[in-house]
Amino acid sequence: MKNKNTFILTIILVSLLFLITGCTSNITDPPIPDNGLFKGTIIIADGVETTQDCTPILTIHCEGAAYMRFSGDGEEWTNWIEYSPNYEGFNIANKSYGTIFGSGTKTVYIQFKDDEGNLSPSDDLAYDTVVYNMPELSKLEIDPSSAEVNVNGKKTFSVTGWSKSKEYEVPLDGEKVTWKACCDAKVNPIHALSTTYTAPTSPNTYHIDVYYEGKQKTAMIYVTK
């Protein structure tokens, strides 16, 4: 009777061990998807709950990925860029690529692509969220702050907003940005975060101005033959 009980107990223990091992295997070794890429992972600013940084560091992982792209709504995407485990070039609150302007809960979606063109699942995108508190706008900056352009030549200028002491970039609403150029020079578009300046026909020193919510910034332009 004792040997029978021991045998039954052994069978039970072996069965439990098999079940535990099987479950663990399913968790740590999921089946490889048909397209060869997993959904990957993304973490915003080391997982903080709130941030004042509109371009926070994104920590990224996807085995086998060669490229990646970002979105604020999972529908409107940035261009593909080379895969990197860390990235801080995506603005989460400037109304571009599906993002919503201003403070609030922000979502960043990411999709991956390998060298053969295989994509991570579009119906199961990796994403993370964070609460963004937009700082007060202190000043504007134009990039470049000065430029040399040939007569009738073209140059692209961009505007960026900053908080006090340039601690944080502050998102700007491109529809409220206004560009103006003196003399016979032209800018296009007039309302946008970036504009293309077309120099006049006469060599001289000119300037381009940008305006946003009562603030103004000037960049110098040296037009040469």
Short mmCIF file of C-alpha atoms in Angstrom, two decimals:
data_model
loop_
_atom_site.label_atom_id
_atom_site.label_comp_id
_atom_site.label_asym_id
_atom_site.label_seq_id
_atom_site.Cartn_x
_atom_site.Cartn_y
_atom_site.Cartn_z
CA MET A 1 0.00 0.00 0.00
CA LYS A 2 2.85 2.35 0.84
CA ASN A 3 4.55 1.68 -2.51
CA LYS A 4 1.28 2.35 -4.32
CA ASN A 5 0.86 5.72 -2.60
CA THR A 6 4.46 6.60 -3.42
CA PHE A 7 3.90 5.75 -7.09
CA ILE A 8 0.73 7.87 -7.26
CA LEU A 9 2.53 10.80 -5.60
CA THR A 10 5.39 10.50 -8.10
CA ILE A 11 2.96 10.58 -11.04
CA ILE A 12 1.29 13.72 -9.62
CA LEU A 13 4.63 15.51 -9.13
CA VAL A 14 5.83 14.63 -12.64
CA SER A 15 2.55 15.90 -14.11
CA LEU A 16 2.79 19.18 -12.20
CA LEU A 17 6.40 19.63 -13.30
CA PHE A 18 5.40 19.09 -16.94
CA LEU A 19 2.59 21.65 -16.70
CA ILE A 20 4.84 24.26 -15.04
CA THR A 21 7.61 23.74 -17.59
CA GLY A 22 5.14 23.99 -20.46
CA CYS A 23 3.66 27.26 -19.18
CA THR A 24 7.08 28.80 -18.62
CA SER A 25 8.14 27.81 -22.13
CA ASN A 26 5.08 29.50 -23.65
CA ILE A 27 5.85 32.74 -21.78
CA THR A 28 9.55 33.00 -22.54
CA ASP A 29 9.55 31.56 -26.06
CA PRO A 30 6.52 32.82 -28.03
CA PRO A 31 6.18 31.52 -31.57
CA ILE A 32 7.96 33.55 -34.24
CA PRO A 33 5.41 35.60 -36.24
CA ASP A 34 4.90 34.84 -39.92
CA ASN A 35 6.52 38.11 -41.01
CA GLY A 36 9.67 37.45 -38.95
CA LEU A 37 9.35 40.49 -36.63
CA PHE A 38 7.80 40.82 -33.19
CA LYS A 39 5.82 43.93 -32.20
CA GLY A 40 8.80 45.20 -30.14
CA THR A 41 8.70 47.51 -27.15
CA ILE A 42 8.91 51.24 -26.45
CA ILE A 43 9.27 53.08 -23.12
CA ILE A 44 8.90 56.87 -22.81
CA ALA A 45 11.39 58.67 -20.55
CA ASP A 46 12.28 55.58 -18.51
CA GLY A 47 8.63 55.02 -17.63
CA VAL A 48 7.89 58.29 -15.79
CA GLU A 49 4.23 59.24 -15.31
CA THR A 50 4.60 62.92 -16.26
CA THR A 51 7.13 64.99 -18.21
CA GLN A 52 7.71 68.54 -19.48
CA ASP A 53 9.97 67.30 -22.25
CA CYS A 54 8.16 67.26 -25.61
CA THR A 55 10.95 65.17 -27.17
CA PRO A 56 11.58 62.64 -24.39
CA ILE A 57 14.09 59.82 -24.69
CA LEU A 58 12.42 56.70 -26.13
CA THR A 59 13.89 53.35 -25.14
CA ILE A 60 13.28 50.85 -27.93
CA HIS A 61 13.76 47.15 -28.61
CA CYS A 62 12.86 44.85 -31.49
CA GLU A 63 15.00 41.86 -32.38
CA GLY A 64 15.95 41.86 -36.07
CA ALA A 65 14.68 45.38 -36.81
CA ALA A 66 16.67 47.60 -39.18
CA TYR A 67 14.29 50.57 -39.35
CA MET A 68 11.61 52.21 -37.24
CA ARG A 69 8.94 54.91 -37.48
CA PHE A 70 6.74 56.79 -35.00
CA SER A 71 3.18 58.03 -34.70
CA GLY A 72 0.91 59.76 -32.21
CA ASP A 73 -2.23 57.96 -33.36
CA GLY A 74 -1.02 54.82 -35.11
CA GLU A 75 -2.18 56.14 -38.49
CA GLU A 76 -0.02 59.12 -39.49
CA TRP A 77 3.66 58.17 -39.47
CA THR A 78 7.11 59.72 -39.64
CA ASN A 79 9.52 58.61 -42.34
CA TRP A 80 11.46 55.41 -41.70
CA ILE A 81 14.77 55.94 -39.91
CA GLU A 82 17.53 53.55 -38.94
CA TYR A 83 16.79 51.41 -35.89
CA SER A 84 18.33 52.58 -32.62
CA PRO A 85 17.73 51.47 -29.02
CA ASN A 86 17.42 55.13 -27.97
CA TYR A 87 15.79 58.03 -29.80
CA GLU A 88 14.70 61.55 -28.82
CA GLY A 89 13.70 63.17 -32.09
CA PHE A 90 9.93 62.63 -31.94
CA ASN A 91 7.85 65.57 -30.70
CA ILE A 92 4.87 64.22 -28.77
CA ALA A 93 2.82 67.44 -28.69
CA ASN A 94 3.31 69.61 -31.80
CA LYS A 95 0.32 68.38 -33.84
CA SER A 96 2.51 66.49 -36.32
CA TYR A 97 2.33 62.78 -37.24
CA GLY A 98 -0.93 62.22 -35.37
CA THR A 99 0.06 63.96 -32.14
CA ILE A 100 -2.28 66.35 -30.30
CA PHE A 101 -1.03 69.86 -29.55
CA GLY A 102 -0.55 70.97 -25.94
CA SER A 103 -0.69 69.31 -22.55
CA GLY A 104 -2.39 66.00 -21.80
CA THR A 105 -1.92 62.26 -22.07
CA LYS A 106 0.27 61.42 -25.06
CA THR A 107 0.69 58.09 -26.81
CA VAL A 108 3.70 57.16 -28.94
CA TYR A 109 3.30 54.24 -31.32
CA ILE A 110 6.24 52.55 -33.04
CA GLN A 111 6.52 50.14 -35.95
CA PHE A 112 9.58 48.23 -37.11
CA LYS A 113 10.91 46.97 -40.44
CA ASP A 114 13.77 44.60 -41.23
CA ASP A 115 16.22 44.66 -44.16
CA GLU A 116 13.91 42.47 -46.23
CA GLY A 117 10.95 44.83 -45.82
CA ASN A 118 9.05 42.73 -43.27
CA LEU A 119 7.00 44.82 -40.83
CA SER A 120 6.07 44.31 -37.21
CA PRO A 121 2.30 43.65 -36.89
CA SER A 122 0.29 46.74 -37.87
CA ASP A 123 -2.72 45.49 -35.89
CA ASP A 124 -0.69 45.06 -32.71
CA LEU A 125 1.61 48.08 -32.50
CA ALA A 126 3.99 48.64 -29.61
CA TYR A 127 3.20 51.85 -27.72
CA ASP A 128 3.62 53.74 -24.46
CA THR A 129 1.85 56.69 -22.83
CA VAL A 130 2.89 59.65 -20.70
CA VAL A 131 1.20 62.75 -19.28
CA TYR A 132 2.77 65.85 -20.85
CA ASN A 133 2.71 69.22 -19.07
CA MET A 134 3.68 71.94 -21.55
CA PRO A 135 5.98 74.61 -20.05
CA GLU A 136 5.37 78.34 -20.56
CA LEU A 137 6.83 79.71 -23.78
CA SER A 138 9.68 82.14 -23.08
CA LYS A 139 11.34 82.78 -26.45
CA LEU A 140 11.67 81.79 -30.09
CA GLU A 141 14.74 80.69 -32.01
CA ILE A 142 15.29 80.49 -35.77
CA ASP A 143 17.55 77.88 -37.31
CA PRO A 144 19.80 78.96 -38.88
CA SER A 145 20.16 82.29 -37.06
CA SER A 146 21.97 83.72 -40.11
CA ALA A 147 22.69 82.52 -43.63
CA GLU A 148 24.40 83.44 -46.89
CA VAL A 149 22.26 83.02 -49.99
CA ASN A 150 22.88 83.77 -53.67
CA VAL A 151 20.54 86.17 -55.47
CA ASN A 152 17.28 84.36 -56.25
CA GLY A 153 18.58 81.49 -54.15
CA LYS A 154 16.56 79.55 -51.60
CA LYS A 155 17.10 78.69 -47.94
CA THR A 156 14.92 76.84 -45.43
CA PHE A 157 14.41 78.30 -41.95
CA SER A 158 12.73 76.65 -38.96
CA VAL A 159 11.40 78.07 -35.69
CA THR A 160 11.55 76.46 -32.25
CA GLY A 161 10.00 77.57 -28.96
CA TRP A 162 11.83 77.36 -25.64
CA SER A 163 11.00 77.68 -21.97
CA LYS A 164 12.97 79.95 -19.65
CA SER A 165 16.75 79.33 -19.76
CA LYS A 166 16.12 76.88 -22.65
CA GLU A 167 15.38 74.11 -20.16
CA TYR A 168 12.67 72.58 -22.36
CA GLU A 169 11.56 72.90 -25.95
CA VAL A 170 7.99 74.22 -26.12
CA PRO A 171 5.78 72.98 -28.98
CA LEU A 172 4.44 75.62 -31.37
CA ASP A 173 1.19 75.50 -33.34
CA GLY A 174 2.35 75.88 -36.94
CA GLU A 175 -0.97 77.43 -37.98
CA LYS A 176 -0.29 80.35 -35.60
CA VAL A 177 3.30 80.92 -36.77
CA THR A 178 3.79 83.80 -39.23
CA TRP A 179 6.89 84.37 -41.38
CA LYS A 180 7.74 87.71 -43.01
CA ALA A 181 10.63 88.78 -45.23
CA CYS A 182 11.64 92.31 -46.12
CA CYS A 183 12.11 93.91 -49.53
CA ASP A 184 11.46 91.69 -52.56
CA ALA A 185 12.22 88.42 -50.82
CA LYS A 186 9.50 85.79 -50.50
CA VAL A 187 8.63 83.12 -47.94
CA ASN A 188 6.51 80.03 -48.52
CA PRO A 189 4.56 78.87 -46.63
CA ILE A 190 3.72 81.89 -44.49
CA HIS A 191 2.17 79.85 -41.65
CA ALA A 192 4.27 76.83 -40.65
CA LEU A 193 7.10 75.70 -38.38
CA SER A 194 9.46 75.82 -41.37
CA THR A 195 9.50 78.05 -44.44
CA THR A 196 11.54 78.44 -47.62
CA TYR A 197 13.08 81.88 -48.17
CA THR A 198 13.65 83.05 -51.75
CA ALA A 199 16.24 85.82 -51.95
CA PRO A 200 15.70 89.03 -53.97
CA THR A 201 17.63 89.91 -57.11
CA SER A 202 19.96 92.46 -55.48
CA PRO A 203 22.92 91.60 -53.21
CA ASN A 204 22.54 93.14 -49.76
CA THR A 205 21.94 92.34 -46.10
CA TYR A 206 18.35 91.32 -45.41
CA HIS A 207 16.40 89.59 -42.68
CA ILE A 208 13.53 87.20 -42.07
CA ASP A 209 11.16 87.50 -39.11
CA VAL A 210 8.94 84.98 -37.37
CA TYR A 211 5.99 85.82 -35.08
CA TYR A 212 4.09 83.68 -32.61
CA GLU A 213 1.64 84.73 -29.87
CA GLY A 214 3.19 88.15 -29.32
CA LYS A 215 6.80 86.97 -29.60
CA GLN A 216 9.16 87.71 -32.50
CA LYS A 217 12.58 86.56 -33.70
CA THR A 218 14.85 87.72 -36.55
CA ALA A 219 17.49 85.93 -38.62
CA MET A 220 19.98 87.79 -40.80
CA ILE A 221 20.42 86.91 -44.48
CA TYR A 222 23.41 87.96 -46.57
CA VAL A 223 22.48 87.87 -50.25
CA THR A 224 25.46 87.64 -52.61
CA LYS A 225 25.98 87.29 -56.36
#
